[in-house]
Coordinates of N, CA, C and O in Angstrom, one line a residue:
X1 N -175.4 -198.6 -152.8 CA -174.4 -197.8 -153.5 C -173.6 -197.1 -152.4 O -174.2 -196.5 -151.6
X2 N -172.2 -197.1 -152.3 CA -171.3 -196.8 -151.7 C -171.4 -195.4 -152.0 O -172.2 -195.1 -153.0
X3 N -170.7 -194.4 -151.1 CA -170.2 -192.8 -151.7 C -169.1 -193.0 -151.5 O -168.9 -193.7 -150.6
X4 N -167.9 -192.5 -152.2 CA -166.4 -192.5 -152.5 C -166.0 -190.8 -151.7 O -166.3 -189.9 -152.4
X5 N -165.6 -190.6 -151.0 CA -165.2 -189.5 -150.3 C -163.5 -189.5 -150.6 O -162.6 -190.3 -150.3
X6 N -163.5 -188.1 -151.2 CA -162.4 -188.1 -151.4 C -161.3 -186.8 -150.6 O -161.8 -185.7 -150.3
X7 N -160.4 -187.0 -150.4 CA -159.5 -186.2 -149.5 C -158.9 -185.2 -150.5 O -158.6 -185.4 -151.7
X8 N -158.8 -184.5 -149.9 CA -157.8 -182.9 -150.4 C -156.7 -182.6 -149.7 O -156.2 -183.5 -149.0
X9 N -156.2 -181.4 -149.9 CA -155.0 -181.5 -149.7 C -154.6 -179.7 -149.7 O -154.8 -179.6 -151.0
X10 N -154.4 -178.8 -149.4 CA -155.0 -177.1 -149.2 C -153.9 -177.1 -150.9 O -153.4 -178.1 -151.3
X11 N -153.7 -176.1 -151.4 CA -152.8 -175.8 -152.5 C -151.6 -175.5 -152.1 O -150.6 -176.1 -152.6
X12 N -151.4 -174.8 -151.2 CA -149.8 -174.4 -150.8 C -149.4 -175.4 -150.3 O -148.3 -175.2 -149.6
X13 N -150.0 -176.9 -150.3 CA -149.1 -178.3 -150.1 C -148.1 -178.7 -151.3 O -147.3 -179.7 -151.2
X14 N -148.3 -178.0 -152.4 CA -147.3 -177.7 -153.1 C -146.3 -177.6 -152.9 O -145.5 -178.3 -153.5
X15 N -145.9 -176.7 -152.1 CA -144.3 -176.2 -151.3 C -144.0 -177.6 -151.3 O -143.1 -178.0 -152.0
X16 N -144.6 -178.5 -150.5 CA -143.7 -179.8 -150.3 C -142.6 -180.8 -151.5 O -141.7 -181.7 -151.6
X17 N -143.3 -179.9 -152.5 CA -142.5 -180.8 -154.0 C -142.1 -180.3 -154.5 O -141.8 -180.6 -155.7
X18 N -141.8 -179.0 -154.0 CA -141.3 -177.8 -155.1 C -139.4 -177.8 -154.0 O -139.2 -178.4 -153.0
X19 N -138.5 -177.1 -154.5 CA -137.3 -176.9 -154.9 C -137.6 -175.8 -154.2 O -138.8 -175.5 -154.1
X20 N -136.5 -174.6 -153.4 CA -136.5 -173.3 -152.7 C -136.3 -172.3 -153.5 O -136.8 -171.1 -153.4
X21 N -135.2 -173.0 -154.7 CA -134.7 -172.2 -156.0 C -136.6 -172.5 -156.5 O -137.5 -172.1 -155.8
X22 N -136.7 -172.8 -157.2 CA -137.9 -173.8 -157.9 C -139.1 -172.5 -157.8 O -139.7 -171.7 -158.5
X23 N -139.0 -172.7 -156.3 CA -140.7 -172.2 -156.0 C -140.3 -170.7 -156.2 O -141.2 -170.0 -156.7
X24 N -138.8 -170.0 -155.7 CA -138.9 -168.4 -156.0 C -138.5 -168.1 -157.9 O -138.4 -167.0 -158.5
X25 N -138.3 -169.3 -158.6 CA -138.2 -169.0 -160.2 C -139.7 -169.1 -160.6 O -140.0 -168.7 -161.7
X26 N -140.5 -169.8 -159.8 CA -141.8 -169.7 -160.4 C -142.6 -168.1 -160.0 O -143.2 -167.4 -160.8
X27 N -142.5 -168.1 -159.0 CA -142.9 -166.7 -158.5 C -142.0 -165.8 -159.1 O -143.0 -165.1 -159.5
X28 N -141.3 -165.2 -159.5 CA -140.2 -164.3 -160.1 C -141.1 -164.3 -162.1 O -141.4 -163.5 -162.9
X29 N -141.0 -165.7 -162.2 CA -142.1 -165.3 -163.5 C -143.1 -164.6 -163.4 O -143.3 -163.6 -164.1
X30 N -144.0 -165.1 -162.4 CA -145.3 -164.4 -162.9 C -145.5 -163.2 -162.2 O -146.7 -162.8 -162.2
X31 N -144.6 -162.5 -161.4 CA -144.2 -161.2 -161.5 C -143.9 -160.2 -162.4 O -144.2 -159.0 -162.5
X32 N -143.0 -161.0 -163.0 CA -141.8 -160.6 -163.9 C -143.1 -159.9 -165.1 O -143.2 -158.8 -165.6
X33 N -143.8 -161.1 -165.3 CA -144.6 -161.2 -167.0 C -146.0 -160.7 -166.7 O -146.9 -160.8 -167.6
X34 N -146.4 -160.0 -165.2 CA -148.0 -159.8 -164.5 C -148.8 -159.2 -166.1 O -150.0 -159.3 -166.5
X35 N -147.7 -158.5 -166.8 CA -148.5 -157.8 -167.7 C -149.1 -158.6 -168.6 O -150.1 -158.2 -169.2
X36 N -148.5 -159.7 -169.0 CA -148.9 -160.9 -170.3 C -150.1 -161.3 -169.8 O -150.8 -161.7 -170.6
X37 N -150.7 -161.2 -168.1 CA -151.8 -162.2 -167.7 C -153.3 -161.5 -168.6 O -153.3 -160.5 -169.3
X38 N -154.0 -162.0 -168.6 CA -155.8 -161.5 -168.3 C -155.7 -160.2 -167.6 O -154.7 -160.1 -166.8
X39 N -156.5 -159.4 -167.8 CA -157.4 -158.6 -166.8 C -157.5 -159.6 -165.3 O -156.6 -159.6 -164.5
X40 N -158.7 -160.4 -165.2 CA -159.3 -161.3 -164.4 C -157.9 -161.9 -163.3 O -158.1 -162.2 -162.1
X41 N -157.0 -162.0 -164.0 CA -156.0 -162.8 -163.3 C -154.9 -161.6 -163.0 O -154.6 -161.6 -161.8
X42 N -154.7 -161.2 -163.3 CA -153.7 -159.7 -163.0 C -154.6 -159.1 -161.6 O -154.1 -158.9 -160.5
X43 N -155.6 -158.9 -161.8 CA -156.7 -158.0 -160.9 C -156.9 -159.0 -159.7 O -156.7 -158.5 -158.7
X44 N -157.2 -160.6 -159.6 CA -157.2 -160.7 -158.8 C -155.4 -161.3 -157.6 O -155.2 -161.4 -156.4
X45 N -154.6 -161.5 -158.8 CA -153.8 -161.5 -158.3 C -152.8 -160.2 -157.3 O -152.1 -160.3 -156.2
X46 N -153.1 -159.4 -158.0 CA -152.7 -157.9 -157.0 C -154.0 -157.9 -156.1 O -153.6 -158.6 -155.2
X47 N -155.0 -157.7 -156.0 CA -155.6 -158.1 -155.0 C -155.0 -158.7 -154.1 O -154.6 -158.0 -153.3
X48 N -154.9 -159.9 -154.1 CA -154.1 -160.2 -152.8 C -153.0 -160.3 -152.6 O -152.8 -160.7 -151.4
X49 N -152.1 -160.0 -153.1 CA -150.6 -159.0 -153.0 C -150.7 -157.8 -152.1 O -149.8 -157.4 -151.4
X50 N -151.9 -157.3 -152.1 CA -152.1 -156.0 -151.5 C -153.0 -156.9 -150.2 O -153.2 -156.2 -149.2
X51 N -153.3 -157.6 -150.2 CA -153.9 -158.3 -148.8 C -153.1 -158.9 -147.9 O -153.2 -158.8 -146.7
X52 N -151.9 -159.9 -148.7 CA -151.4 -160.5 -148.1 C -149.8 -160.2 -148.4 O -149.2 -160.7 -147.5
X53 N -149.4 -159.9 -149.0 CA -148.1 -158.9 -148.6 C -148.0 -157.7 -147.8 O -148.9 -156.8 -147.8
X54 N -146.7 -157.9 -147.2 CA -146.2 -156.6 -146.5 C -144.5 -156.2 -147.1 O -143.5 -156.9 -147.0
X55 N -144.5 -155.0 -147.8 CA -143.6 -155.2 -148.5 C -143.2 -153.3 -147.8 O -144.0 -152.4 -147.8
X56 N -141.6 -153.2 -147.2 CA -141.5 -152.6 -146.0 C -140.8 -151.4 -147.6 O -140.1 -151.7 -148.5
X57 N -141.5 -149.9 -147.2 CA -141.5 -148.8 -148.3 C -142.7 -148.4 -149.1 O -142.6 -147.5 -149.9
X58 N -143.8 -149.3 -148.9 CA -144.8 -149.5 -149.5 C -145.9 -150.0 -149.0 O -146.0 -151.1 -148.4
X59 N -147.1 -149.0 -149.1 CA -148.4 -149.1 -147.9 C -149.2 -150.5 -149.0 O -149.4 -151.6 -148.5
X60 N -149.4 -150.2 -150.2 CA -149.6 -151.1 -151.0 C -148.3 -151.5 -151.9 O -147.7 -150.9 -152.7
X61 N -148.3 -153.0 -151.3 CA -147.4 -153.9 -152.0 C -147.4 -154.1 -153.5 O -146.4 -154.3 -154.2
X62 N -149.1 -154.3 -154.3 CA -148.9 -154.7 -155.3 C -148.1 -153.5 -156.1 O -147.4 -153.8 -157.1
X63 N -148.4 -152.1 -155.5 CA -147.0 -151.4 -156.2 C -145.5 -151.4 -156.5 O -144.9 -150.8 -157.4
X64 N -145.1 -152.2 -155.7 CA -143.7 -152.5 -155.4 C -143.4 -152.9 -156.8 O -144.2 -153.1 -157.7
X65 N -142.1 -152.9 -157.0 CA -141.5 -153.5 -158.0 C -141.7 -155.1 -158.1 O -142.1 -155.7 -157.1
X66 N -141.4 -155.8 -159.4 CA -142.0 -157.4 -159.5 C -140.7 -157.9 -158.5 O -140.9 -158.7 -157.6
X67 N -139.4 -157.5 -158.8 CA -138.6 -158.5 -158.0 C -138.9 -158.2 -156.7 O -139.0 -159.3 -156.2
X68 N -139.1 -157.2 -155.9 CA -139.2 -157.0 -154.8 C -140.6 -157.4 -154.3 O -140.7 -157.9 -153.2
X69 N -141.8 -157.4 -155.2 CA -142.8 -158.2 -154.5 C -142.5 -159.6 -154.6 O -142.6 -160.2 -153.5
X70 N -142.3 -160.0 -155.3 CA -141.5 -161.9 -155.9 C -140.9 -161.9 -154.9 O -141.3 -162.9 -154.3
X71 N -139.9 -161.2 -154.3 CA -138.8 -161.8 -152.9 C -140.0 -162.0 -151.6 O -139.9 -162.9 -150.7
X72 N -141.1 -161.0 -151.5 CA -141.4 -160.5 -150.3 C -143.2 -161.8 -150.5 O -144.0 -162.0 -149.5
X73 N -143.5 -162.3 -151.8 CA -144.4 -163.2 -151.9 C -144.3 -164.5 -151.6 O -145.2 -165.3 -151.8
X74 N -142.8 -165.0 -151.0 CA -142.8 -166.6 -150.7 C -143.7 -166.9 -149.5 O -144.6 -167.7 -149.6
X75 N -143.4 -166.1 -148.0 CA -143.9 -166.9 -147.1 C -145.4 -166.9 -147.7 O -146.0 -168.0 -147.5
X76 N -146.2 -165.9 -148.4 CA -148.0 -165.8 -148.8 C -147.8 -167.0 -149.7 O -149.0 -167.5 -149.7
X77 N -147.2 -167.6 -150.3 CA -147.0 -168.6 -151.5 C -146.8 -170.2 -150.1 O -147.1 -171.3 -150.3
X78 N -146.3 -169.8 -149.3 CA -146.1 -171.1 -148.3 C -147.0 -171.5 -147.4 O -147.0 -172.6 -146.9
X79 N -147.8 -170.4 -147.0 CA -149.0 -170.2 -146.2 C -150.4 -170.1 -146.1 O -151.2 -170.5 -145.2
X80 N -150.5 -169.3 -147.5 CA -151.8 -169.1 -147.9 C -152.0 -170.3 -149.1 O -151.2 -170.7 -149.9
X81 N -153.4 -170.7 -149.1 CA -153.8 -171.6 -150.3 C -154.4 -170.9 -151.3 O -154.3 -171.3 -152.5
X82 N -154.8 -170.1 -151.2 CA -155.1 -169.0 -151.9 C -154.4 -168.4 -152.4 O -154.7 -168.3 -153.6
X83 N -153.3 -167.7 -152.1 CA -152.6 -167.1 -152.6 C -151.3 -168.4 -153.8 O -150.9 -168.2 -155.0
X84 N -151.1 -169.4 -153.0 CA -150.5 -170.4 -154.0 C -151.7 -170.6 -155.2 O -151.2 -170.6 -156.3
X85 N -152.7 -170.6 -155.2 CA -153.5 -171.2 -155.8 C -153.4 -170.5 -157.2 O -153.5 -170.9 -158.4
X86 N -153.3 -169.0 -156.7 CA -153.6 -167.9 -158.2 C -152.3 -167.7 -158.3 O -152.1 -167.5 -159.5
X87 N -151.2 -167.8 -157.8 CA -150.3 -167.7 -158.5 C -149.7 -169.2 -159.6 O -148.7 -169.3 -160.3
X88 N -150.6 -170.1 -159.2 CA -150.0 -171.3 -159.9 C -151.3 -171.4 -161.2 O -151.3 -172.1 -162.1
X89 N -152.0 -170.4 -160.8 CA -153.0 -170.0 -162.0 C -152.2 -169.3 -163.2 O -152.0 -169.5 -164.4
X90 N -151.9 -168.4 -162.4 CA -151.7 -167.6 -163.3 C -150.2 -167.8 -164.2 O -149.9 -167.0 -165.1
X91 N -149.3 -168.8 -163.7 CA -147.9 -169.2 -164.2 C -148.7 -170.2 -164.8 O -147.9 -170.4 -165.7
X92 N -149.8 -171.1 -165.0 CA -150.0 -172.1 -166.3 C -150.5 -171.0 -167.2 O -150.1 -170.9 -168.4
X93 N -151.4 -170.0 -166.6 CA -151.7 -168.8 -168.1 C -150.6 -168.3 -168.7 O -150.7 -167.9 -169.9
X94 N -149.3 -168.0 -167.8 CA -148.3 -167.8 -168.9 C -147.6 -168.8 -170.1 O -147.1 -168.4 -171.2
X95 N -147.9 -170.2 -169.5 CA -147.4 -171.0 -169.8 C -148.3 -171.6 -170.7 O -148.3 -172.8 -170.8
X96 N -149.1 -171.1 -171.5 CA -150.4 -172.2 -172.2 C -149.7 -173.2 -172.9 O -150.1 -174.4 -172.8
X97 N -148.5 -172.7 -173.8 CA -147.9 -174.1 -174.9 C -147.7 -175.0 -174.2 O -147.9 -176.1 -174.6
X98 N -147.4 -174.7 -173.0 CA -146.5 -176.3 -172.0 C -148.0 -176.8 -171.8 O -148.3 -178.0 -172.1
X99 N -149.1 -176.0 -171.4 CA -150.1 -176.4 -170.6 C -150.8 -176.9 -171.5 O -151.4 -177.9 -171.0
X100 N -151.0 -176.6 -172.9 CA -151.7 -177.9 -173.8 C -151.1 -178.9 -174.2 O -151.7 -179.9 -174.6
X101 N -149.5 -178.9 -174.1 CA -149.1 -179.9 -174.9 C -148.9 -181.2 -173.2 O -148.4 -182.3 -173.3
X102 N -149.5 -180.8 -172.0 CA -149.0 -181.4 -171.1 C -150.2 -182.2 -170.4 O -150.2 -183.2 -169.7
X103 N -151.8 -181.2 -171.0 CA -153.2 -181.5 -171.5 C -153.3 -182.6 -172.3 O -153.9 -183.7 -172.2
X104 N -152.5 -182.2 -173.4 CA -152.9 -184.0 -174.7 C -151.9 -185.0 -173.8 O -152.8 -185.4 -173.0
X105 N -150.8 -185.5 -173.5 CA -150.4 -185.7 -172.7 C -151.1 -186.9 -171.6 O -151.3 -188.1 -171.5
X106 N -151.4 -186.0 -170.9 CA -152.9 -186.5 -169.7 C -153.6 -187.3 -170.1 O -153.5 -188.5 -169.9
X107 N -154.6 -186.3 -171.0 CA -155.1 -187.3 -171.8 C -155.8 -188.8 -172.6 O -156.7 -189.6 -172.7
X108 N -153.8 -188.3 -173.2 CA -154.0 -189.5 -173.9 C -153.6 -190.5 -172.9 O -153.7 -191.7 -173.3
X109 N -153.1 -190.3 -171.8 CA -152.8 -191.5 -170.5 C -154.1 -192.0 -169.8 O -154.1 -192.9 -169.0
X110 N -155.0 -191.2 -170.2 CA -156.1 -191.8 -169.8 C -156.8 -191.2 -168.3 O -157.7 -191.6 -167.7
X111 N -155.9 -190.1 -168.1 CA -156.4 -189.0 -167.1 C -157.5 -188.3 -167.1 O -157.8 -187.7 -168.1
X112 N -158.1 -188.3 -166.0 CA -159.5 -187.4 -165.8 C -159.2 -185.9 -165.8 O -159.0 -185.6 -164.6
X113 N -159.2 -185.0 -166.5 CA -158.8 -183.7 -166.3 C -159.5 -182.8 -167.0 O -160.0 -182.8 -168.1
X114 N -159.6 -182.2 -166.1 CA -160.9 -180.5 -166.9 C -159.8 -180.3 -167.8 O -158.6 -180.8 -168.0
X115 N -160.7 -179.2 -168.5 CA -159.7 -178.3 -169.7 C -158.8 -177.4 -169.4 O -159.0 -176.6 -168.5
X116 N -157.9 -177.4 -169.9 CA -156.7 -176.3 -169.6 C -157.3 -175.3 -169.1 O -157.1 -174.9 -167.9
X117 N -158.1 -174.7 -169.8 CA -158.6 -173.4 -169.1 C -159.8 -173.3 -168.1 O -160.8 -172.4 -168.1
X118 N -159.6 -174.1 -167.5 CA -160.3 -173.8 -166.3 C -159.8 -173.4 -164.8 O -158.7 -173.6 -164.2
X119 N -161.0 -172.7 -164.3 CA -160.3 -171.7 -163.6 C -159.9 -173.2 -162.0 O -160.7 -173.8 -161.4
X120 N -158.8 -173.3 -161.9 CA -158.8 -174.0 -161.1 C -158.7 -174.0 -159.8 O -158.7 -175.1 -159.1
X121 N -158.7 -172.6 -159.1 CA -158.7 -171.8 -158.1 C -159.6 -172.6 -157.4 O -159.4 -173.3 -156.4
X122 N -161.0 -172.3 -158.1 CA -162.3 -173.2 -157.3 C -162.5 -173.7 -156.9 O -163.5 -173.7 -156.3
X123 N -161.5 -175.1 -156.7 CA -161.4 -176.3 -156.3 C -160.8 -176.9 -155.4 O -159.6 -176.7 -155.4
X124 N -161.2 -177.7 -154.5 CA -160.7 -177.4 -152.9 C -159.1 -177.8 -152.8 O -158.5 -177.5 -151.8
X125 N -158.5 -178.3 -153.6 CA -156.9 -178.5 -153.5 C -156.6 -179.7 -154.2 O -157.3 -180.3 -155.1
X126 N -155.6 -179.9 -153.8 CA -155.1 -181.3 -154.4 C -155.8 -183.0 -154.4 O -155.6 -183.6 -153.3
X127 N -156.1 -183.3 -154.9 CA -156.1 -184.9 -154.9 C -154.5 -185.6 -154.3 O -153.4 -185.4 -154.8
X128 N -154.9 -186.5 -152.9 CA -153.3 -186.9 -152.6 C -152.9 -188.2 -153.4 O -152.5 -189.3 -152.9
X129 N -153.1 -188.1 -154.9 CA -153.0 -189.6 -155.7 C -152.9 -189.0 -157.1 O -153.3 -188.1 -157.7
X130 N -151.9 -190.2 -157.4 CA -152.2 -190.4 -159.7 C -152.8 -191.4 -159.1 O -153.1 -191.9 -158.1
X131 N -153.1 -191.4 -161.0 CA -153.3 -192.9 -161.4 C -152.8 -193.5 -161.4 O -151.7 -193.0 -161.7
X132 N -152.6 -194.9 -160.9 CA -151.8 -195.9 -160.6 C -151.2 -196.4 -162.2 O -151.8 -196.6 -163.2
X133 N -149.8 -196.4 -161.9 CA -148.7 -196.5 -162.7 C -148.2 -195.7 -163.1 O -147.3 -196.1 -163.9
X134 N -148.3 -194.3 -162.9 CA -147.8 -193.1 -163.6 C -147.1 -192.2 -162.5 O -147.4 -191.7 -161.5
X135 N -146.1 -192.2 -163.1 CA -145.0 -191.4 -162.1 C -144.1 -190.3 -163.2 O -144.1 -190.5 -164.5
X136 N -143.4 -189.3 -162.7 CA -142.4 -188.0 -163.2 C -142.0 -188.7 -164.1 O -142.4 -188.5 -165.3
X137 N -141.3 -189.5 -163.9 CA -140.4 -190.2 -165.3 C -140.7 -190.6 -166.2 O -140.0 -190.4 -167.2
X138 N -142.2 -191.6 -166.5 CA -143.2 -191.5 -167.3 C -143.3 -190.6 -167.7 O -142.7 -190.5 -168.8
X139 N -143.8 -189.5 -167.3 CA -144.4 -188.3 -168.1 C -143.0 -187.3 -168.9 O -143.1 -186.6 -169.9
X140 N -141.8 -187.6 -168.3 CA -140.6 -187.0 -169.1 C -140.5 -187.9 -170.3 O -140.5 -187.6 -171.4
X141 N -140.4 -188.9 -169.9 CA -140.4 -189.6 -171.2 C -141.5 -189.5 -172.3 O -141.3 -189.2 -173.4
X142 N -142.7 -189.6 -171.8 CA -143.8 -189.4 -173.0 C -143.4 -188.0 -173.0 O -143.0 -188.3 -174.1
X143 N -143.1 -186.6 -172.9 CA -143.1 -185.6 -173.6 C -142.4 -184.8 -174.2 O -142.6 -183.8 -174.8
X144 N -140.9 -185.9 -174.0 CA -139.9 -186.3 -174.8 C -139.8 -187.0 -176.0 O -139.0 -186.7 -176.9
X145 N -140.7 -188.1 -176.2 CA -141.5 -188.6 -177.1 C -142.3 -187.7 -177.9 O -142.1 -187.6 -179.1
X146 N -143.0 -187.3 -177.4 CA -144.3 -186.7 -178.1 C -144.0 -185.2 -178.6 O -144.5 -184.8 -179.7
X147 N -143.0 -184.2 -177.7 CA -142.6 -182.9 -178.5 C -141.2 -182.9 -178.7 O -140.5 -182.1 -178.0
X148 N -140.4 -183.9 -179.6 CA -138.8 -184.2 -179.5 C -138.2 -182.9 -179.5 O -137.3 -182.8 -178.6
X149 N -138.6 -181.7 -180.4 CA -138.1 -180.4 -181.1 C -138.3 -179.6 -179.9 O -137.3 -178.8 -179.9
X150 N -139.2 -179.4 -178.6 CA -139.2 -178.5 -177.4 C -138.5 -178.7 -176.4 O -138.5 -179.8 -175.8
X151 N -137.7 -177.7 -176.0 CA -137.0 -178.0 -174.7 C -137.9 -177.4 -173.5 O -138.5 -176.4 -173.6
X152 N -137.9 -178.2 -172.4 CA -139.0 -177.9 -171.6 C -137.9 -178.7 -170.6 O -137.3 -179.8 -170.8
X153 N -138.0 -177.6 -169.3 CA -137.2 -177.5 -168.1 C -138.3 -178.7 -167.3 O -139.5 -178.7 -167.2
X154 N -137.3 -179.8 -166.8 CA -138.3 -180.5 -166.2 C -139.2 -180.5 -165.1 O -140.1 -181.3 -164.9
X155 N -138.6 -179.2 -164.1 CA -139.7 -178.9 -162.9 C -140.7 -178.4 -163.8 O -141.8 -178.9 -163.7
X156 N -140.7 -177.7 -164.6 CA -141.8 -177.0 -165.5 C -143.3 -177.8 -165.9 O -144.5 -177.6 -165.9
X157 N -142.3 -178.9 -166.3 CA -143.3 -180.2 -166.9 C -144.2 -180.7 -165.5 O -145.4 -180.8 -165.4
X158 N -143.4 -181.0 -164.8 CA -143.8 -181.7 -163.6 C -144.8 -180.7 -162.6 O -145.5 -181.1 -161.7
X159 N -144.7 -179.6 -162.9 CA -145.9 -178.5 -161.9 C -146.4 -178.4 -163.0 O -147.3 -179.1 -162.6
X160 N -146.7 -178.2 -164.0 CA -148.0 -178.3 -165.2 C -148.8 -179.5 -165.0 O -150.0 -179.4 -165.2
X161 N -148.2 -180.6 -164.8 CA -148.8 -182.1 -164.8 C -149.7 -181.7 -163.3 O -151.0 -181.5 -163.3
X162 N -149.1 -181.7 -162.5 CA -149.5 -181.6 -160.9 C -150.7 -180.5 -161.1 O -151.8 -180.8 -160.6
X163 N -150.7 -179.2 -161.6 CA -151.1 -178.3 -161.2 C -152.6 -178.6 -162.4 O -153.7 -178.1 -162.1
X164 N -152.5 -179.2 -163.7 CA -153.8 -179.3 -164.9 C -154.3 -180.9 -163.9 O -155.4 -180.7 -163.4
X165 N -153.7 -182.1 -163.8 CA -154.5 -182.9 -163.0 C -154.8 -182.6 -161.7 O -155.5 -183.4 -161.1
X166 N -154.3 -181.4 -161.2 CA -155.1 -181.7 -159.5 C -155.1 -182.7 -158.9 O -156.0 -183.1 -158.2
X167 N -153.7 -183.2 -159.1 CA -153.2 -183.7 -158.1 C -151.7 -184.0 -157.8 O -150.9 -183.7 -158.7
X168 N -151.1 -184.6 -156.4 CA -149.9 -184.8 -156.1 C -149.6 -185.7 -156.0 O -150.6 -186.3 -155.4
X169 N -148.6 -186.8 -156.3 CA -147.8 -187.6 -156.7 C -147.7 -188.7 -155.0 O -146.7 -189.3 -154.7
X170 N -148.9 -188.5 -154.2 CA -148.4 -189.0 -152.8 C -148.3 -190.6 -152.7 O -147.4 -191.3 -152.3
X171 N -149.9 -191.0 -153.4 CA -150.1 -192.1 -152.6 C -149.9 -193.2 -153.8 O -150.5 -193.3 -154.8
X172 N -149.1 -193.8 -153.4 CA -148.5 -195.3 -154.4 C -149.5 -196.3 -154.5 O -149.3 -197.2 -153.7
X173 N -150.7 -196.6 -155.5 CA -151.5 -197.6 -155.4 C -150.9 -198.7 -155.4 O -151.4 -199.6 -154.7
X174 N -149.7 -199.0 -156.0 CA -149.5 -200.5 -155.9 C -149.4 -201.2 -154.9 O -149.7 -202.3 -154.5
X175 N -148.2 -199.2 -153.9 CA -147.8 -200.2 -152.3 C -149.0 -200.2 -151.6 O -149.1 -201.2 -150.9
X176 N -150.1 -199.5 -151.5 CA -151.6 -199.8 -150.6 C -151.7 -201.2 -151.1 O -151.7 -202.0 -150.2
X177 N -151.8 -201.5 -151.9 CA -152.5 -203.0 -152.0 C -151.8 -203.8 -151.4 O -152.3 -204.8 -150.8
X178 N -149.9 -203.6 -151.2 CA -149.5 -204.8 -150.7 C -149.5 -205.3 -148.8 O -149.1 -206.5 -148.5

């Protein structure tokens, strides 16, 4: 019996697929909305706002105002995996409707995926693979199909997909084979 070792990828390898607009409208949300989170996710998220921000008027950053910590959280969002990690936690907890309807979804494509609500922090990072045959435009189309009546911003869709399967869109099975 073989062992299958599989490769990771830190979470703030995110940045690489995200947009400059993209990545500070996702951070500006879950500033914006800190109050809609959990306890658990609010608490650990200012936690490290206050670890790993420096926000210049303010000995502790998580005080700062949300736009002003949002401006002052990208490079911790580009650098830290940790710090990407709870904040992409905590923007699918804002987001649960996209996040289940993007769960059945998965799913029913035949994806291996924990449950929406799991805490996915825990987990060493990204897988650098889909499933072979499934790409962005696939999944716009099936969720275009599947919720005709929701408008749903397509970076939106596409970091829910990436962020509930745990994984990134890197490695092309078809081209390995050839």
């Amino acid at each position: 019996m073989t062992q299958k070792q599989i490769q990771y990828l830190p979470f703030h390898a995110i940045n690489e697929f995200m947009l400059t607009e993209y990545r500070q409208q996702v951070i500006n949300s879950v500033f914006h909305d800190i109050e809609n989170l959990s306890g658990a996710s609010r608490g650990k998220l200012n936690s490290l706002v206050k670890q790993q921000l420096q926000v210049p008027g303010f000995r502790n950053a998580s005080q700062a105002p949300s736009g002003v910590k949002a401006r002052y959280a990208v490079k911790a969002f580009e650098k830290s995996t940790e710090f990407a990690a709870q904040v992409l936690q905590c923007w699918s907890e804002l987001h649960s409707e996209l996040a289940q309807d993007v769960y059945a979804i998965l799913h029913e494509n035949g994806w291996e995926i924990l449950p929406v609500d799991t805490n996915r922090i825990v987990l060493p990072g990204f897988i650098p693979s889909w499933p072979e045959g499934e790409t962005y435009d696939l999944l716009d189309d099936k969720y275009a199909k599947s919720y005709p009546d929701k408008q749903v911003d397509t970076n939106d869709l596409r970091l829910m997909a990436v962020w509930l399967s745990g994984s990134l869109p890197l490695n092309d099975s078809s081209e390995e084979e050839k």
